[in-house]
């Protein structure tokens, strides 16, 4: 490939940029919504709780997917889903749409967006080694070096921080983000087995099942009164915009962009996510990154770029992108 621009249409490039930008600002938007709720308490309670946000966003996503992809919801498509596919789909929903989101939401209450972004970046080298172990994918020295840089960027802020901070609230938030990252790696494995399912089926099942799970979990764990602020008007207004702009539209933009973009364009533009997320945290949520976090972001971005640099073989990220683009072609 001669260049990113000559192999990818301009529309697809803008789509990739939009997708990464939306993914980057999501943690900051969630943190900002929580801050808005703190300033507009209802009887001393923050109505923008993680349960309310997740439940409403999944309801909005479900209605949107039903409206846009109702043609995928045929009896024939559901009959094609084997028992193993149903197990994978259920695991995909529980890990990706439920547990991972819950852990990330909890972690935002204790630690900064920059820390969450850096910890979530650990998913790249960890997923590479898991795929090399499970799917016998070969890692070149160049890719190994890139993953080492990514790992160095992740641990740098924690090495520069004080030892006492590991046992503070921020330390607990980092642990929650770490477990969320592990769930994300496992969720990626299940996603490989669902690439042949129509987009509408996955979207409707995931959104509907997640909404039911969130409501039942919160009602049993916190009590039914936990949703007593669910009908506060401004909560629906904020979460509706969040669900449409950051959940549904990002998913659709990703599908359209991956279908027309080259692997080089997808890899290169995706490498901007950590830096964009930290910048968004500063501009939107007023979270100023520490020196260690900034240094970590630089190392992570450098590691990603080094791992995706052209080589004699297709590396893990290139193979992952090709698999995702094949899934997009099937679902299109």
Coordinates of C-alpha atoms in Angstrom, one line a residue:
X1 CA 0.0 0.0 0.0
X2 CA 1.4 3.3 -1.0
X3 CA -0.4 5.4 1.6
X4 CA -3.4 5.6 3.8
X5 CA -5.2 8.2 1.7
X6 CA -4.8 6.4 -1.7
X7 CA -6.1 3.1 -0.5
X8 CA -9.1 4.3 1.6
X9 CA -11.9 6.7 0.5
X10 CA -12.0 10.0 2.2
X11 CA -15.4 9.3 3.6
X12 CA -14.1 6.1 5.2
X13 CA -11.2 8.0 6.7
X14 CA -13.6 10.5 8.3
X15 CA -15.6 7.6 9.5
X16 CA -12.6 6.0 11.2
X17 CA -11.7 9.4 12.8
X18 CA -15.3 9.8 14.0
X19 CA -15.4 6.3 15.5
X20 CA -12.1 6.7 17.4
X21 CA -13.1 10.2 18.5
X22 CA -16.5 9.0 19.9
X23 CA -14.8 6.0 21.6
X24 CA -12.2 8.4 23.1
X25 CA -14.7 10.9 24.5
X26 CA -17.1 8.3 26.0
X27 CA -15.3 7.9 29.4
X28 CA -15.2 11.7 29.7
X29 CA -18.9 12.1 28.8
X30 CA -19.8 9.5 31.4
X31 CA -17.7 11.3 34.0
X32 CA -19.3 14.6 33.0
X33 CA -22.8 13.3 33.3
X34 CA -22.0 12.0 36.8
X35 CA -20.7 15.5 37.7
X36 CA -23.9 17.0 36.4
X37 CA -25.9 14.6 38.6
X38 CA -23.8 15.7 41.6
X39 CA -24.8 19.3 41.0
X40 CA -28.5 18.4 40.6
X41 CA -29.2 16.0 43.5
X42 CA -32.7 14.6 44.1
X43 CA -33.4 14.3 47.8
X44 CA -29.6 14.0 48.3
X45 CA -29.2 11.3 45.6
X46 CA -27.3 11.5 42.4
X47 CA -30.0 10.4 39.8
X48 CA -27.3 9.7 37.1
X49 CA -26.2 6.5 38.7
X50 CA -24.4 3.9 36.7
X51 CA -27.5 1.6 36.8
X52 CA -29.8 4.4 35.5
X53 CA -27.3 5.3 32.7
X54 CA -26.8 1.7 31.6
X55 CA -30.4 0.7 31.8
X56 CA -31.7 3.7 29.9
X57 CA -28.9 3.6 27.3
X58 CA -29.7 -0.1 26.6
X59 CA -33.4 0.6 26.2
X60 CA -32.6 3.4 23.8
X61 CA -30.2 1.2 21.9
X62 CA -32.8 -1.6 21.7
X63 CA -35.4 0.6 20.2
X64 CA -32.9 2.1 17.8
X65 CA -31.7 -1.3 16.6
X66 CA -35.2 -2.5 16.2
X67 CA -36.0 0.5 14.1
X68 CA -32.9 0.2 11.9
X69 CA -32.3 -3.5 11.6
X70 CA -35.7 -5.1 12.0
X71 CA -35.2 -6.9 8.7
X72 CA -32.5 -9.0 10.3
X73 CA -34.9 -10.4 12.9
X74 CA -36.3 -13.2 10.9
X75 CA -37.2 -16.7 12.0
X76 CA -34.6 -18.1 9.6
X77 CA -31.8 -16.1 11.1
X78 CA -32.6 -17.2 14.6
X79 CA -32.9 -20.8 13.5
X80 CA -29.3 -20.6 12.2
X81 CA -28.0 -19.9 15.7
X82 CA -26.8 -23.2 17.2
X83 CA -26.7 -24.0 20.9
X84 CA -23.0 -23.2 20.9
X85 CA -23.7 -19.9 19.2
X86 CA -26.3 -19.1 21.9
X87 CA -23.8 -19.9 24.6
X88 CA -21.2 -17.6 23.0
X89 CA -23.8 -14.9 22.4
X90 CA -24.9 -15.1 26.1
X91 CA -21.2 -14.9 27.2
X92 CA -20.6 -12.0 24.8
X93 CA -23.6 -10.1 26.3
X94 CA -22.7 -10.8 30.0
X95 CA -19.0 -10.0 29.6
X96 CA -19.1 -7.1 27.0
X97 CA -22.4 -5.4 27.6
X98 CA -22.9 -6.0 31.3
X99 CA -19.8 -6.8 33.4
X100 CA -17.3 -4.8 31.5
X101 CA -19.5 -1.7 31.4
X102 CA -20.4 -2.0 35.1
X103 CA -16.7 -2.3 36.1
X104 CA -15.7 0.7 34.0
X105 CA -18.6 2.8 35.4
X106 CA -17.6 1.8 39.0
X107 CA -13.9 2.6 38.3
X108 CA -14.8 6.1 37.1
X109 CA -16.0 6.9 40.6
X110 CA -12.5 6.2 42.0
X111 CA -9.8 6.9 39.4
X112 CA -9.1 9.2 36.5
X113 CA -10.0 8.7 32.8
X114 CA -6.3 8.7 31.9
X115 CA -5.7 5.7 34.2
X116 CA -8.6 3.8 32.8
X117 CA -7.4 4.5 29.2
X118 CA -3.9 3.3 30.0
X119 CA -5.1 0.1 31.7
X120 CA -7.6 -0.7 29.0
X121 CA -4.6 -0.4 26.5
X122 CA -3.2 -3.5 28.2
X123 CA -5.9 -5.4 26.2
X124 CA -3.8 -5.1 23.0
X125 CA -0.7 -7.0 24.1
X126 CA -2.7 -9.4 26.3
X127 CA -5.1 -10.2 23.5
X128 CA -2.1 -10.7 21.2
X129 CA -0.5 -13.3 23.5
X130 CA -3.9 -15.0 24.1
X131 CA -4.5 -15.3 20.3
X132 CA -1.0 -16.6 19.8
X133 CA -1.7 -19.3 22.4
X134 CA -5.2 -20.3 21.4
X135 CA -5.1 -19.7 17.6
X136 CA -1.4 -20.3 17.0
X137 CA -0.7 -16.9 15.6
X138 CA 3.0 -16.0 15.2
X139 CA 4.3 -12.8 16.7
X140 CA 7.3 -11.2 15.1
X141 CA 10.1 -9.5 17.1
X142 CA 8.8 -6.1 15.9
X143 CA 5.3 -6.8 17.3
X144 CA 6.8 -8.2 20.5
X145 CA 8.8 -4.9 20.9
X146 CA 5.6 -2.9 20.3
X147 CA 3.8 -4.8 23.0
X148 CA 6.7 -4.3 25.4
X149 CA 6.4 -0.5 24.8
X150 CA 2.7 -0.6 25.4
X151 CA 3.2 -2.5 28.7
X152 CA 5.9 0.0 29.7
X153 CA 3.6 2.9 29.1
X154 CA 0.9 1.3 31.2
X155 CA 3.1 0.6 34.3
X156 CA 5.0 3.9 34.1
X157 CA 2.4 6.1 35.9
X158 CA 2.1 3.5 38.7
X159 CA 5.9 3.3 39.1
X160 CA 6.1 7.1 39.3
X161 CA 3.1 7.3 41.7
X162 CA 3.6 7.1 45.5
X163 CA 3.3 3.6 47.0
X164 CA 0.5 4.7 49.3
X165 CA -1.7 5.6 46.3
X166 CA -2.0 1.9 45.4
X167 CA -4.2 1.4 48.4
X168 CA -6.3 4.6 48.0
X169 CA -9.6 4.9 46.2
X170 CA -7.7 5.5 42.9
X171 CA -6.0 2.1 43.5
X172 CA -9.3 0.4 43.8
X173 CA -10.5 2.1 40.7
X174 CA -7.5 0.9 38.8
X175 CA -8.1 -2.6 39.9
X176 CA -11.7 -2.4 38.7
X177 CA -10.5 -1.1 35.3
X178 CA -8.0 -4.0 35.2
X179 CA -10.7 -6.6 35.7
X180 CA -12.8 -4.8 33.1
X181 CA -9.9 -5.1 30.6
X182 CA -9.6 -8.8 31.3
X183 CA -13.3 -9.2 30.6
X184 CA -12.8 -7.3 27.4
X185 CA -10.1 -9.7 26.3
X186 CA -12.4 -12.7 26.9
X187 CA -15.2 -10.9 25.2
X188 CA -13.1 -10.5 22.1
X189 CA -12.6 -14.3 21.9
X190 CA -16.3 -14.9 22.0
X191 CA -16.8 -12.2 19.3
X192 CA -14.7 -14.2 16.9
X193 CA -17.4 -17.0 17.0
X194 CA -20.2 -14.5 16.3
X195 CA -18.9 -12.8 13.2
X196 CA -21.3 -14.6 11.0
X197 CA -24.5 -13.4 12.8
X198 CA -26.4 -10.5 11.4
X199 CA -25.8 -7.1 13.1
X200 CA -29.5 -6.7 14.0
X201 CA -29.6 -10.0 15.8
X202 CA -26.5 -9.2 17.9
X203 CA -27.6 -5.6 18.6
X204 CA -31.2 -6.5 19.6
X205 CA -30.3 -9.5 21.7
X206 CA -27.4 -7.7 23.4
X207 CA -29.4 -4.5 24.2
X208 CA -32.5 -6.4 25.3
X209 CA -30.7 -8.9 27.5
X210 CA -28.5 -6.2 29.0
X211 CA -31.4 -4.0 29.9
X212 CA -33.2 -6.9 31.7
X213 CA -30.0 -7.9 33.5
X214 CA -29.2 -4.4 34.7
X215 CA -32.7 -3.9 36.0
X216 CA -32.8 -7.3 37.8
X217 CA -29.3 -7.0 39.2
X218 CA -29.9 -3.5 40.6
X219 CA -33.3 -4.4 42.0
X220 CA -32.0 -7.5 43.8
X221 CA -28.7 -5.9 45.0
X222 CA -29.7 -2.4 45.8
X223 CA -33.5 -2.8 46.1
X224 CA -36.3 -1.7 43.8
X225 CA -36.0 1.9 45.2
X226 CA -32.7 2.2 43.4
X227 CA -34.7 3.1 40.2
X228 CA -36.9 5.7 41.9
X229 CA -35.1 8.5 40.0
X230 CA -35.4 6.8 36.7
X231 CA -38.1 9.1 35.5
X232 CA -36.3 12.3 36.2
X233 CA -36.6 14.3 32.9
X234 CA -33.0 15.5 32.6
X235 CA -31.7 12.0 33.2
X236 CA -33.5 10.7 30.1
X237 CA -32.4 13.7 28.1
X238 CA -28.7 13.2 28.9
X239 CA -28.7 9.5 28.6
X240 CA -30.7 9.6 25.3
X241 CA -28.1 11.8 23.7
X242 CA -25.3 9.5 25.1
X243 CA -27.0 6.3 23.8
X244 CA -27.7 7.7 20.3
X245 CA -24.4 9.5 19.8
X246 CA -21.9 7.3 21.6
X247 CA -23.4 3.9 21.6
X248 CA -25.6 3.3 18.5
X249 CA -24.0 5.8 16.1
X250 CA -20.5 4.7 17.0
X251 CA -21.4 1.0 16.3
X252 CA -23.0 1.9 12.9
X253 CA -20.1 4.2 11.9
X254 CA -17.6 1.4 12.7
X255 CA -19.5 -1.0 10.5
X256 CA -19.6 1.4 7.5
X257 CA -16.0 2.5 7.9
X258 CA -14.5 -1.0 8.3
X259 CA -16.2 -2.1 5.1
X260 CA -14.4 0.5 2.9
X261 CA -11.1 1.2 4.8
X262 CA -7.8 -0.5 4.4
X263 CA -6.0 -2.3 7.2
X264 CA -3.3 0.3 7.3
X265 CA -5.8 3.1 7.7
X266 CA -7.7 1.3 10.5
X267 CA -4.5 0.4 12.4
X268 CA -3.0 3.9 12.1
X269 CA -6.0 5.9 13.0
X270 CA -6.9 3.5 15.9
X271 CA -3.5 4.2 17.4
X272 CA -4.7 7.8 18.2
X273 CA -7.3 6.5 20.7
X274 CA -5.2 6.8 24.0
X275 CA -4.0 10.3 23.2
X276 CA -7.5 11.4 22.1
X277 CA -9.0 10.0 25.3
X278 CA -6.6 11.8 27.6
X279 CA -7.1 15.1 25.7
X280 CA -10.9 14.6 25.9
X281 CA -10.6 14.0 29.7
X282 CA -8.8 17.3 30.0
X283 CA -11.2 19.3 27.8
X284 CA -14.5 17.7 28.8
X285 CA -14.1 16.4 32.4
X286 CA -11.4 18.9 33.4
X287 CA -9.1 16.0 34.5
X288 CA -5.5 17.1 34.2
X289 CA -3.2 14.1 33.5
X290 CA -0.1 13.7 35.6
X291 CA 3.4 13.6 34.1
X292 CA 3.5 9.8 34.5
X293 CA 0.2 9.5 32.7
X294 CA 1.3 11.7 29.8
X295 CA 4.6 9.7 29.5
X296 CA 2.6 6.5 29.6
X297 CA 0.3 7.7 26.8
X298 CA 3.3 8.5 24.6
X299 CA 4.8 5.1 25.2
X300 CA 1.5 3.3 24.5
X301 CA 0.9 5.2 21.2
X302 CA 4.5 4.6 20.2
X303 CA 4.1 0.9 21.0
X304 CA 0.9 0.6 18.9
X305 CA 2.5 2.3 15.9
X306 CA 5.6 0.1 16.2
X307 CA 3.5 -3.1 16.4
X308 CA 1.4 -2.1 13.3
X309 CA 4.4 -1.0 11.2
X310 CA 4.6 -2.8 7.9
X311 CA 6.5 -6.1 8.1
X312 CA 7.0 -9.3 6.1
X313 CA 4.1 -11.0 7.9
X314 CA 0.7 -9.9 9.0
X315 CA 0.8 -9.3 12.7
X316 CA -1.9 -9.7 15.3
X317 CA -3.5 -6.3 14.8
X318 CA -3.6 -6.7 11.0
X319 CA -5.2 -10.2 11.3
X320 CA -7.7 -8.9 13.9
X321 CA -8.7 -6.1 11.5
X322 CA -9.1 -8.4 8.6
X323 CA -11.4 -10.6 10.7
X324 CA -13.5 -7.7 11.8
X325 CA -13.7 -6.4 8.2
X326 CA -14.9 -9.9 7.1
X327 CA -17.5 -9.8 9.8
X328 CA -18.7 -6.4 8.6
X329 CA -19.0 -7.7 5.0
X330 CA -21.1 -10.6 6.2
X331 CA -23.3 -8.4 8.3
X332 CA -23.7 -5.7 5.6

